[in-house]
Coordinates of C-alpha atoms in Angstrom, one line a residue:
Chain A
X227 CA -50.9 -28.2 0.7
X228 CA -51.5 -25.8 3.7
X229 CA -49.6 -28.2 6.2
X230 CA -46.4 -28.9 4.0
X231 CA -46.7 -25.0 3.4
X232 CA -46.4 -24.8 7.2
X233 CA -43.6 -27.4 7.7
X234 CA -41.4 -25.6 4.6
X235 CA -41.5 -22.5 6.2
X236 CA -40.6 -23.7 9.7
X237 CA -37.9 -25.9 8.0
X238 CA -36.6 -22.6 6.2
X239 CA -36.6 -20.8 9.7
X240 CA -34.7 -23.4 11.0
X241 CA -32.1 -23.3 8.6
X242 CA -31.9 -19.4 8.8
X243 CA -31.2 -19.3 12.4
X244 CA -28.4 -22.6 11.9
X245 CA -27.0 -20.0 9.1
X246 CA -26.7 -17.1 12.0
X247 CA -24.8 -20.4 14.0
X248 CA -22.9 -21.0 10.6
X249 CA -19.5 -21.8 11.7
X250 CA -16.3 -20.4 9.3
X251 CA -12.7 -20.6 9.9
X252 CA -10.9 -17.4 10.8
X253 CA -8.0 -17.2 9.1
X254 CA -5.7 -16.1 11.3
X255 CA -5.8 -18.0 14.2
X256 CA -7.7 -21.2 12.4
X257 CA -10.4 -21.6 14.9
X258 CA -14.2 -22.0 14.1
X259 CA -16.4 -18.8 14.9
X260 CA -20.1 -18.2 14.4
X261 CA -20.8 -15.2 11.6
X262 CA -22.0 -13.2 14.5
X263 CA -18.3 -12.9 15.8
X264 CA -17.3 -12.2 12.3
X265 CA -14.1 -9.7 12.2
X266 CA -12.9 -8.7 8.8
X267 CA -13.8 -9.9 5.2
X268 CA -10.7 -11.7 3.6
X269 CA -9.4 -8.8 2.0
X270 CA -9.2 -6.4 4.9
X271 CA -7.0 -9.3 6.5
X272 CA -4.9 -9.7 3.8
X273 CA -4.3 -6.1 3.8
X274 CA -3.6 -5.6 7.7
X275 CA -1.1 -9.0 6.9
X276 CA 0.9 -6.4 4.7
X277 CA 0.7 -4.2 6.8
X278 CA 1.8 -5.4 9.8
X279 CA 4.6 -6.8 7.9
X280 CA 5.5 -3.2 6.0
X281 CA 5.4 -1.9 10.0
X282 CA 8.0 -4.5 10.9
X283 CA 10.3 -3.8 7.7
X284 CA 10.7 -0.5 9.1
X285 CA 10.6 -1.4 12.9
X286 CA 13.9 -3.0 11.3
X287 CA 15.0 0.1 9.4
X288 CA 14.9 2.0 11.9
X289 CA 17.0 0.0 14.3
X290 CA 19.6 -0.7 11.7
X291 CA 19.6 3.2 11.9
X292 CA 19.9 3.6 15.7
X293 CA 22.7 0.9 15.7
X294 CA 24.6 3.3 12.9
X295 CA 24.1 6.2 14.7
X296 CA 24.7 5.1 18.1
X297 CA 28.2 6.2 19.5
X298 CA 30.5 3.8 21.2
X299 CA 31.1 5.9 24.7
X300 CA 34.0 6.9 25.7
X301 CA 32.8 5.3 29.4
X302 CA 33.4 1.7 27.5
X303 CA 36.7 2.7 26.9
X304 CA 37.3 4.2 30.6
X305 CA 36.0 0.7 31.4
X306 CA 37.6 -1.6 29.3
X307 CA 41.3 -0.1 29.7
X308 CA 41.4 -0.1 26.3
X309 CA 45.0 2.3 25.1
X310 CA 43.1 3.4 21.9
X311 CA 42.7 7.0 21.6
X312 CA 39.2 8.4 21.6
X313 CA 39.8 12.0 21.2
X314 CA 38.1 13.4 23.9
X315 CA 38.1 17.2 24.9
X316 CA 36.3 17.5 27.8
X317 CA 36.0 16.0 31.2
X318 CA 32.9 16.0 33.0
X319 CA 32.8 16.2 37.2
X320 CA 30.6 15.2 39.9
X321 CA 30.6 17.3 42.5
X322 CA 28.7 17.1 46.1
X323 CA 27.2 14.6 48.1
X324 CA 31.0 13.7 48.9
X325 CA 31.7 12.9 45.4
X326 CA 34.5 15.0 45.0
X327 CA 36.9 13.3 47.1
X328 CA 37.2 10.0 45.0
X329 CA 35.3 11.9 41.6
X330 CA 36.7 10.1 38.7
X331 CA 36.9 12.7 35.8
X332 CA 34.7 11.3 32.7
X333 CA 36.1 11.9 29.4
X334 CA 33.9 13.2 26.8
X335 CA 33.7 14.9 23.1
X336 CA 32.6 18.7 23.5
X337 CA 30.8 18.0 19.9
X338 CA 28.8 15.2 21.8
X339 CA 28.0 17.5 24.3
X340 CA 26.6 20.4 22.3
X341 CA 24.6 18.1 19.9
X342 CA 22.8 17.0 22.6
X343 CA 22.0 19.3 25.1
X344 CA 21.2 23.0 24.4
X345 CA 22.9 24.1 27.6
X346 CA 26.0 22.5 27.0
X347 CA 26.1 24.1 23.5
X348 CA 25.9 27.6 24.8
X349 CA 28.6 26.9 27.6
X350 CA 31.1 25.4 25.5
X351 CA 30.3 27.4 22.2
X352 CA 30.1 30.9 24.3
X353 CA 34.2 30.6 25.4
X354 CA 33.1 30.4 29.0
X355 CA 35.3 29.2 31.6
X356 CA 34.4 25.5 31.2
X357 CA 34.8 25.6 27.4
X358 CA 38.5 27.3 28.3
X359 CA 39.2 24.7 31.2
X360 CA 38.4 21.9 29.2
X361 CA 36.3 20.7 32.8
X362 CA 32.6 20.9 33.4
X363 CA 31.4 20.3 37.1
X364 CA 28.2 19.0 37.4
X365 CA 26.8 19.6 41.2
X366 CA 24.6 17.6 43.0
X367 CA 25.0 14.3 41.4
X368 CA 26.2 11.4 42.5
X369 CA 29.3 9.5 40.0
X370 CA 27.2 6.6 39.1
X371 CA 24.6 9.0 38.1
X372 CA 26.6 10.9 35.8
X373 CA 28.5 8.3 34.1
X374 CA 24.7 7.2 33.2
X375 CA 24.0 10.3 31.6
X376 CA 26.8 10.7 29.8
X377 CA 26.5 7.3 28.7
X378 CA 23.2 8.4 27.7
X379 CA 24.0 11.1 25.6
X380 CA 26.0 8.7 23.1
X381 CA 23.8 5.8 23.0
X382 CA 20.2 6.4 23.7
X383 CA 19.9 4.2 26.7
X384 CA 20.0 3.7 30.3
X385 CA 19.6 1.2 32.6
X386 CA 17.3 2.0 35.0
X387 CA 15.7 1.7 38.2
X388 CA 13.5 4.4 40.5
X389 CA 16.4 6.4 42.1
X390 CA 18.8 6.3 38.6
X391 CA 15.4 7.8 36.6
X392 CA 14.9 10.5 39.9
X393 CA 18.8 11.3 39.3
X394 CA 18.8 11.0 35.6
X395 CA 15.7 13.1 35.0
X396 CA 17.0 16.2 37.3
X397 CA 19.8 16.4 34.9
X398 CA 18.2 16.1 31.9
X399 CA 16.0 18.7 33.1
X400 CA 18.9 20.7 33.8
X401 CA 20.7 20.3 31.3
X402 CA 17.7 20.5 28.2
X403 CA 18.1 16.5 27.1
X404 CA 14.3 16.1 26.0
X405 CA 14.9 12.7 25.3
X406 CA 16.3 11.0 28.4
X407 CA 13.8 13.4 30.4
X408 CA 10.6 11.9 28.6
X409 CA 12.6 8.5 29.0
X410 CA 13.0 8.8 32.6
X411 CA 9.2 10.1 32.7
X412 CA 7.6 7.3 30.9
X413 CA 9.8 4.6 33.5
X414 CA 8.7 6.6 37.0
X415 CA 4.8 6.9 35.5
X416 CA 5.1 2.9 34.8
X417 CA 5.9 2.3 38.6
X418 CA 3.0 4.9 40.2
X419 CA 1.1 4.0 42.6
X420 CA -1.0 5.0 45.5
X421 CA 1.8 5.5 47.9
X422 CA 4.1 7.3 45.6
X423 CA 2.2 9.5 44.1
X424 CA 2.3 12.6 46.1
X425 CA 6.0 12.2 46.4
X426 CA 5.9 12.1 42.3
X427 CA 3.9 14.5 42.4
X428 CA 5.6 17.1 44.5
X429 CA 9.0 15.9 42.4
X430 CA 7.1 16.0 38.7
X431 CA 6.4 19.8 40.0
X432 CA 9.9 20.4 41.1
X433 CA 11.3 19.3 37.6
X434 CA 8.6 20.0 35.3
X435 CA 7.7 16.7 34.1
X436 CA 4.5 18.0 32.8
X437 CA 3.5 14.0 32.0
X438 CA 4.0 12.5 35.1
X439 CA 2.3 15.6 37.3
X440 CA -0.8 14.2 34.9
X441 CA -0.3 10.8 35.7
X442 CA 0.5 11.8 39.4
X443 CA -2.6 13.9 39.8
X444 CA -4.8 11.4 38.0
X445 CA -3.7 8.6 40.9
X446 CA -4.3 11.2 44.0
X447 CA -7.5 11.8 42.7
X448 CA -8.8 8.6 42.2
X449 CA -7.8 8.0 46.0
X450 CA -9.2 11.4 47.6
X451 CA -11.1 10.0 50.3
X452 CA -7.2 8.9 51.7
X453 CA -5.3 12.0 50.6
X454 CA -5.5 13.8 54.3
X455 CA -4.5 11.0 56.3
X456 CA -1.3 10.5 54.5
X457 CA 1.8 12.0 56.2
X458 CA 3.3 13.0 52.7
X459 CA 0.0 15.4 52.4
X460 CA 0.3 17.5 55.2
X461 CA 4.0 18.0 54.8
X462 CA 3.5 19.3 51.0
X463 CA 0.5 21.3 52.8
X464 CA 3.2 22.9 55.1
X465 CA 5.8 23.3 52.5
X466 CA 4.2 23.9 49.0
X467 CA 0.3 24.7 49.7
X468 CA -0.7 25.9 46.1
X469 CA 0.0 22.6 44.8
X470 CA -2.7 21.0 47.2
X471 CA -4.8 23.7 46.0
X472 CA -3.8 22.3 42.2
X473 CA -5.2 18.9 43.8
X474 CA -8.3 19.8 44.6
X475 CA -9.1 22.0 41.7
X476 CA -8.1 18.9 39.5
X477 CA -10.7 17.0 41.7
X478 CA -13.2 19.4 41.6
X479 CA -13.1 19.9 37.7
X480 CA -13.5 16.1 37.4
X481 CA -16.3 16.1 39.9
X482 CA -18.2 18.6 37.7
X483 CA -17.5 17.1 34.2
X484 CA -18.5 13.6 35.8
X485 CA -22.0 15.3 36.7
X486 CA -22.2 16.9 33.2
X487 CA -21.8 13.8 31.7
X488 CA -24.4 11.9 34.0
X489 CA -26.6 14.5 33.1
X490 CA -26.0 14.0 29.2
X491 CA -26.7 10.6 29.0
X492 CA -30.1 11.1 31.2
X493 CA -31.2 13.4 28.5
Chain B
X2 CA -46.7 -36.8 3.2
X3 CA -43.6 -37.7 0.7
X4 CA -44.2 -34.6 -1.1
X5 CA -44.3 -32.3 1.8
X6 CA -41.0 -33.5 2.7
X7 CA -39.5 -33.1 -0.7
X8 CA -40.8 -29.5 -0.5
X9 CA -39.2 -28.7 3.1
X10 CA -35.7 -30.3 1.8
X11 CA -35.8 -28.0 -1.1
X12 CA -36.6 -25.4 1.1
X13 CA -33.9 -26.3 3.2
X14 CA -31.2 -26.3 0.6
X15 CA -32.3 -23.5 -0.4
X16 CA -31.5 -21.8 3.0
X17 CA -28.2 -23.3 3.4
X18 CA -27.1 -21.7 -0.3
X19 CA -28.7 -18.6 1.1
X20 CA -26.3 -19.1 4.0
X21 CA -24.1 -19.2 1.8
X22 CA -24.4 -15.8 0.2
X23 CA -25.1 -14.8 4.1
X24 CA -23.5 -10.7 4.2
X25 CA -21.8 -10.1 6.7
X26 CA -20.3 -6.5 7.6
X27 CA -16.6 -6.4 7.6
X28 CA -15.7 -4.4 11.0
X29 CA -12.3 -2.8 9.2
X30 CA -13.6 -1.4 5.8
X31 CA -17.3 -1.5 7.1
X32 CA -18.7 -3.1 3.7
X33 CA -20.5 -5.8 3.4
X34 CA -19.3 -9.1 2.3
X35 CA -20.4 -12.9 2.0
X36 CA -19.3 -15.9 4.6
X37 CA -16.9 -17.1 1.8
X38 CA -15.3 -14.6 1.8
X39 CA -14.6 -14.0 5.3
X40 CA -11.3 -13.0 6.8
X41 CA -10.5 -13.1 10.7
X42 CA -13.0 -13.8 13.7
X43 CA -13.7 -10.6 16.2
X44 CA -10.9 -11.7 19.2
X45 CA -8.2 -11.4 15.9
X46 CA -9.7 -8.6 14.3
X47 CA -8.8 -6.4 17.5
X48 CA -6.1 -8.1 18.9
X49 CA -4.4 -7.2 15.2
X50 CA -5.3 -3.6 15.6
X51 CA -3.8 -3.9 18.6
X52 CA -0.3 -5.1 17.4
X53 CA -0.8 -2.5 15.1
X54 CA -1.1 -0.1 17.3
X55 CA 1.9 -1.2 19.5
X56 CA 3.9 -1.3 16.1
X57 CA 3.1 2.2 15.6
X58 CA 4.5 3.3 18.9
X59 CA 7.5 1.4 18.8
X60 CA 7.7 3.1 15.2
X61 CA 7.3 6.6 17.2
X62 CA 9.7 5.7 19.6
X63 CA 12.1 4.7 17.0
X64 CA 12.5 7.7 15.0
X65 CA 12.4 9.9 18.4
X66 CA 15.7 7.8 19.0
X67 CA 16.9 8.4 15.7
X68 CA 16.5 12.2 16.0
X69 CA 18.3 12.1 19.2
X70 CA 21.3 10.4 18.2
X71 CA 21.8 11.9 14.8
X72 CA 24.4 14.7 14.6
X73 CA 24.3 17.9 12.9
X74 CA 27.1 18.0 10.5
X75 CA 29.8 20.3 10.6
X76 CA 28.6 20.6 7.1
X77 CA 25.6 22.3 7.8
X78 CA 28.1 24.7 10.0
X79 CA 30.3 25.0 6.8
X80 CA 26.9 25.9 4.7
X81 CA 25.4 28.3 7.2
X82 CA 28.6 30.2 7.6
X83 CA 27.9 30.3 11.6
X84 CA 30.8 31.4 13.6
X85 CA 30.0 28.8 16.2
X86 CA 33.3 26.2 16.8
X87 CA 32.3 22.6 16.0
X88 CA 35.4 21.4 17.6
X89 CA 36.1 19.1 14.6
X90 CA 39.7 17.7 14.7
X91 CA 40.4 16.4 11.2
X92 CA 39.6 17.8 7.4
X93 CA 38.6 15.3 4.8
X94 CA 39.9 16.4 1.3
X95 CA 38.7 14.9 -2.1
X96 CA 41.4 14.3 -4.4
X97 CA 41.2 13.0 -8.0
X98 CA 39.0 13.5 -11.0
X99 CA 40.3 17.3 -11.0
X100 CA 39.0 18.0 -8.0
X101 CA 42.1 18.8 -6.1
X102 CA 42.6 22.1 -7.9
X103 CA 39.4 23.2 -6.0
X104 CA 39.1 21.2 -3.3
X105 CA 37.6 22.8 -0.1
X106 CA 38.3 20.9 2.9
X107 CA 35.4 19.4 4.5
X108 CA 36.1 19.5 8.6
X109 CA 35.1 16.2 10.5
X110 CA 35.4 14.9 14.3
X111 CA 38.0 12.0 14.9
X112 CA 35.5 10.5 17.2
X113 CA 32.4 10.4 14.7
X114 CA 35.0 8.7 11.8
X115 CA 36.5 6.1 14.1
X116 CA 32.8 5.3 15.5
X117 CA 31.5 4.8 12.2
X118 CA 34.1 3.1 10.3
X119 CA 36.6 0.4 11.4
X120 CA 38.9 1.7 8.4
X121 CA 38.9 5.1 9.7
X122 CA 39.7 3.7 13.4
X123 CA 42.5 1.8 12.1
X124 CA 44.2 5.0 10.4
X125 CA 43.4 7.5 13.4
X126 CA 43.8 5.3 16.1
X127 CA 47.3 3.9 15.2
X128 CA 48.8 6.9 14.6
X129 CA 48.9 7.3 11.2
X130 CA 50.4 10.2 9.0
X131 CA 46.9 11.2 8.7
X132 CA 46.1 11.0 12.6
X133 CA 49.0 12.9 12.9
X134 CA 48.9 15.5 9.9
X135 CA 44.8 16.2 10.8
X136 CA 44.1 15.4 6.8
X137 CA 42.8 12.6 5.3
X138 CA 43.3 12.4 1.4
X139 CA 40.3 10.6 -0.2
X140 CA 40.9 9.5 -4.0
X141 CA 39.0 9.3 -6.9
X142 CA 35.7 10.9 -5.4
X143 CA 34.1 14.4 -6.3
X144 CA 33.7 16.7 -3.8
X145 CA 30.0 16.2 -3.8
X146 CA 30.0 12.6 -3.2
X147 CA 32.3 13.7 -0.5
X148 CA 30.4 16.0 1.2
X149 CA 27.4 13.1 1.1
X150 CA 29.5 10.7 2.6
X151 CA 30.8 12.7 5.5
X152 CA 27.1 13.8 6.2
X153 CA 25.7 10.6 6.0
X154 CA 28.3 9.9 8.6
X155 CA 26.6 12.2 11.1
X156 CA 22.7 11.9 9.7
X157 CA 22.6 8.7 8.3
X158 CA 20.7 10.4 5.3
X159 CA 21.6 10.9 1.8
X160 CA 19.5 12.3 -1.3
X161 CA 19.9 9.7 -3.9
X162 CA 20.0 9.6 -7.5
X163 CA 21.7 6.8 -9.3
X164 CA 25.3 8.3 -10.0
X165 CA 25.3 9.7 -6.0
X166 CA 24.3 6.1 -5.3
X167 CA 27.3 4.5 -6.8
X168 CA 29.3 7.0 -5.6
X169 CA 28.5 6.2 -2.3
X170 CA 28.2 2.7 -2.5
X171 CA 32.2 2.7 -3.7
X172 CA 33.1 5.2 -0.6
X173 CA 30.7 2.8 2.1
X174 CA 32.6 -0.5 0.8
X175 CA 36.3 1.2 0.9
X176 CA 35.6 2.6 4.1
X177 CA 33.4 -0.5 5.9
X178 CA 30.7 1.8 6.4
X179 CA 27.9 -1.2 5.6
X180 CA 24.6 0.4 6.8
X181 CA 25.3 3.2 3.7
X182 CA 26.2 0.1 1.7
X183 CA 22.8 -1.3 2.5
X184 CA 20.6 1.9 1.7
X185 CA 22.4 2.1 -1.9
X186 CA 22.5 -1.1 -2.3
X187 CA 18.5 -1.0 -1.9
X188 CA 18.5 2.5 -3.9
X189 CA 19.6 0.7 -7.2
X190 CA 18.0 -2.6 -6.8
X191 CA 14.6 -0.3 -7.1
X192 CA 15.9 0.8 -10.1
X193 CA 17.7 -2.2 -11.7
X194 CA 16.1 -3.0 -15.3
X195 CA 16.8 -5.2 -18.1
X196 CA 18.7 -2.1 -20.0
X197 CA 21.2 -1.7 -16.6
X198 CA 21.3 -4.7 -15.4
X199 CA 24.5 -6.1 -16.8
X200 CA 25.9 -2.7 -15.9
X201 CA 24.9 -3.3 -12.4
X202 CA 25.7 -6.9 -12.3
X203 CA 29.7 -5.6 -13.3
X204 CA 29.4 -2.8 -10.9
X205 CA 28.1 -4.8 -7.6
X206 CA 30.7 -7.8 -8.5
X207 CA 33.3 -5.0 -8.4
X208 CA 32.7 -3.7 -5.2
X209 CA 30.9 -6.8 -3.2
X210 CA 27.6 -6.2 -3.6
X211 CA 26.2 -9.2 -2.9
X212 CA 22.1 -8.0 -2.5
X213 CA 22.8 -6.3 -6.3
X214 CA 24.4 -9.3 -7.7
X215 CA 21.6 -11.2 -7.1
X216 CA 19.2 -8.7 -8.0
X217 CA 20.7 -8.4 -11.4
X218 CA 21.7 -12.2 -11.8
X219 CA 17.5 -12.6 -11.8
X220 CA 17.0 -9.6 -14.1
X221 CA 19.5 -11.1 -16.5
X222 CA 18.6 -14.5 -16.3
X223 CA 14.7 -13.5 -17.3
X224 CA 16.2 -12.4 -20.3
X225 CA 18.2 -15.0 -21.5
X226 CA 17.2 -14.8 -24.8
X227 CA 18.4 -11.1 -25.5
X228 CA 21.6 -11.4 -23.3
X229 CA 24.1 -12.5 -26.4
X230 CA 22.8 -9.3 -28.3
X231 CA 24.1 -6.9 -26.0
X232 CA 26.9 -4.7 -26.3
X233 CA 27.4 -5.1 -22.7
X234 CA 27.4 -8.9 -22.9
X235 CA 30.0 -8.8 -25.3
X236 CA 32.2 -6.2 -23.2
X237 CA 31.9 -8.8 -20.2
X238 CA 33.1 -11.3 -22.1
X239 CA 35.9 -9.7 -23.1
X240 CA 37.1 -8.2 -19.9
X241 CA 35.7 -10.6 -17.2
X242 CA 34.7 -13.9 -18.4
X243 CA 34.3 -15.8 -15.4
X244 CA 31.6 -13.4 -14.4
X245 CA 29.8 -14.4 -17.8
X246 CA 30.1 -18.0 -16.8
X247 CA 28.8 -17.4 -13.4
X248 CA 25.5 -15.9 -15.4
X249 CA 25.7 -18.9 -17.5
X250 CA 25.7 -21.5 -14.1
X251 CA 23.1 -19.3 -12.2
X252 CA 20.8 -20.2 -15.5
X253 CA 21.4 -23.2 -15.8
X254 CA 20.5 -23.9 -12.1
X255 CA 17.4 -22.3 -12.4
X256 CA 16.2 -24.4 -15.0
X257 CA 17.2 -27.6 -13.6
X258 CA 15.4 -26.6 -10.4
X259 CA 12.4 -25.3 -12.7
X260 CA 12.1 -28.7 -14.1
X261 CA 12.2 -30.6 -10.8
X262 CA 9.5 -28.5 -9.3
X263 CA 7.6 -29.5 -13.0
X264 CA 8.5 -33.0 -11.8
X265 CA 7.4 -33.5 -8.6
X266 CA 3.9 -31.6 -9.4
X267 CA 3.2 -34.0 -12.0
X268 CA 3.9 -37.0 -9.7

């Protein structure tokens, strides 16, 4: 009675540790899994199924919604030849870097204008000369880079690569276009790198991309032991010295919170 | 011996039905719960909280997009009594039901009309007596509904109740304006009951309502057994048959394909 006690409880044992191998059928992507790689319990899934699907209905929603409110631009028509009216007001003008010689005015709506851009509304709603003239110059930009931001300004979207988000963001800084400047951010902090970064840097500073000074910093101090050598670092030392003393502060500050957390999870 | 080993394969079978009833804790709603009733494995578990996550954002994204492009109103100008010029080009006047006596002009760009609706682009691009005389009569619509309509055309929002909703689902078909079509349409399929649906039912077939049609065509149909006691019913009859017989065929349908399904899950 003792021995088949014995070989019950080892059978029992056995079992218990084949149930801990027990293998069940997940039900979302119909492989078997032990219980110890067990995710949800059915309902939880068939909840986050809903869900995910109530997410997509208004992923859908809202895109319906940016396709209403999106404006045709008055670019496509410049581009298309098309003879229809589009009761514009406005032209806008590149000026400098040579533009002005072959500038192509670009027809816009002053209403356009002033909903989007705070600094257009106060030129064109104050009477000032460019609201009289009926002709904004914009300096410093270069024709393709202008047509992009007005084309911006009526449909959400730009086509982008490094130099057109450089460009584009130094007028939506200008010109108070949160949207295209956070746009233009989140594009140059997707392309960072080691060798860009203290040229993003010096330009997030310049334009007060708040984000990408973050992101900038975060790259330059993962690579300190480098940061002297590099050519870009002793020119911003020459030219801008407080924002290599913003550097090494930021490194610093890391430095210590690093050690306080080392120390915490000693104790 | 043999009853040592009929002991252990109780034992055993007793295990496994333990294994069974094995708990489990769900890693979303952190209860317990048994290996039947278990949902995902752990690799789907966060890989959906991922997606969700990702949703979420594109979500974020989506109605910073939709705040961007939407236009204040010259309504809200027109309400706040501000001095500021909207530069609007056009005035929209409601005409009909007695509203013309009081009719204050509601002040509109070309560019946001013709963007939004091909109907309006037709009229004000060709040159029409209302391109040319700045007005644009609108018949047999309060000022209210008006007002909603124009706004919508600059917000894509509108405060709903049912008699705004068919106000504005009339204005969205006659002007082609189909993503405010949609959103009443939606409006008054939530509210569509067996006391309105015939109502509805006349209403979308009179203005192309194709979502609403079928939403009340299934309404109805559930209650076949009422419909001929109707007053409704008997209206319908009288004025538009053929949309009785189309009730009639969209019944008849159901039940034949009713009794196929019966069919082939008895075979």
């Amino acid at each position: 009675m003792h021995r088949s006690r014995c070989l019950s409880s080892r059978a029992i044992s056995d079992a218990e540790s084949e149930s801990d191998n027990k293998m069940m059928k997940c039900l979302s992507c119909l492989e078997d899994y032990r219980s110890r790689d067990a995710g949800t319990c059915k309902e939880c899934y068939e909840e986050a199924n809903e869900t995910e699907e109530e997410l997509k209905r208004e992923i859908e929603d809202l895109k319906a919604k940016v396709a209403f409110l999106r404006f045709w631009s008055p670019l496509d028509h410049l581009h298309n030849r098309s003879n229809a009216p589009c009761f514009t007001d406005v032209v806008l003008i590149a000026s400098g870097d040579g533009a002005e010689g072959y500038a192509v005015p670009l027809p816009a709506h002053k209403a356009v204008l002033v909903s989007r851009s705070p600094v257009f509304k106060a030129m064109l709603e104050n009477e000032m000369e460019e609201s009289r003239s009926g002709t904004i110059k914009i300096s410093d930009v270069s024709f393709d880079a202008l047509r992009a931001f007005v084309n911006y300004l009526y449909t959400a979207e730009a086509c982008l690569d490094e130099q057109m988000a450089y460009d584009l963001l130094v007028l939506a800084e200008k010109y108070q276009v949160k949207h295209l400047k956070s746009h233009c951010e989140k594009f140059l902090i997707s392309k960072l790198n080691w060798d860009n970064s203290i040229m993003n840097y010096t330009f997030a500073h310049q334009h007060n991309g708040k984000h990408m000074i973050d992101a900038a910093l975060s790259v330059i101090i993962d690579n300190m032991d480098k940061l002297t050598k590099r050519e870009e670092y002793m020119e911003l030392v020459e030219k801008d010295p407080r924002l290599v003393v913003e550097i090494y502060e930021a490194y610093m500050s890391k430095q210590v919170n690093t050690a306080a957390c080392k120390d915490w999870s000693v104790k």
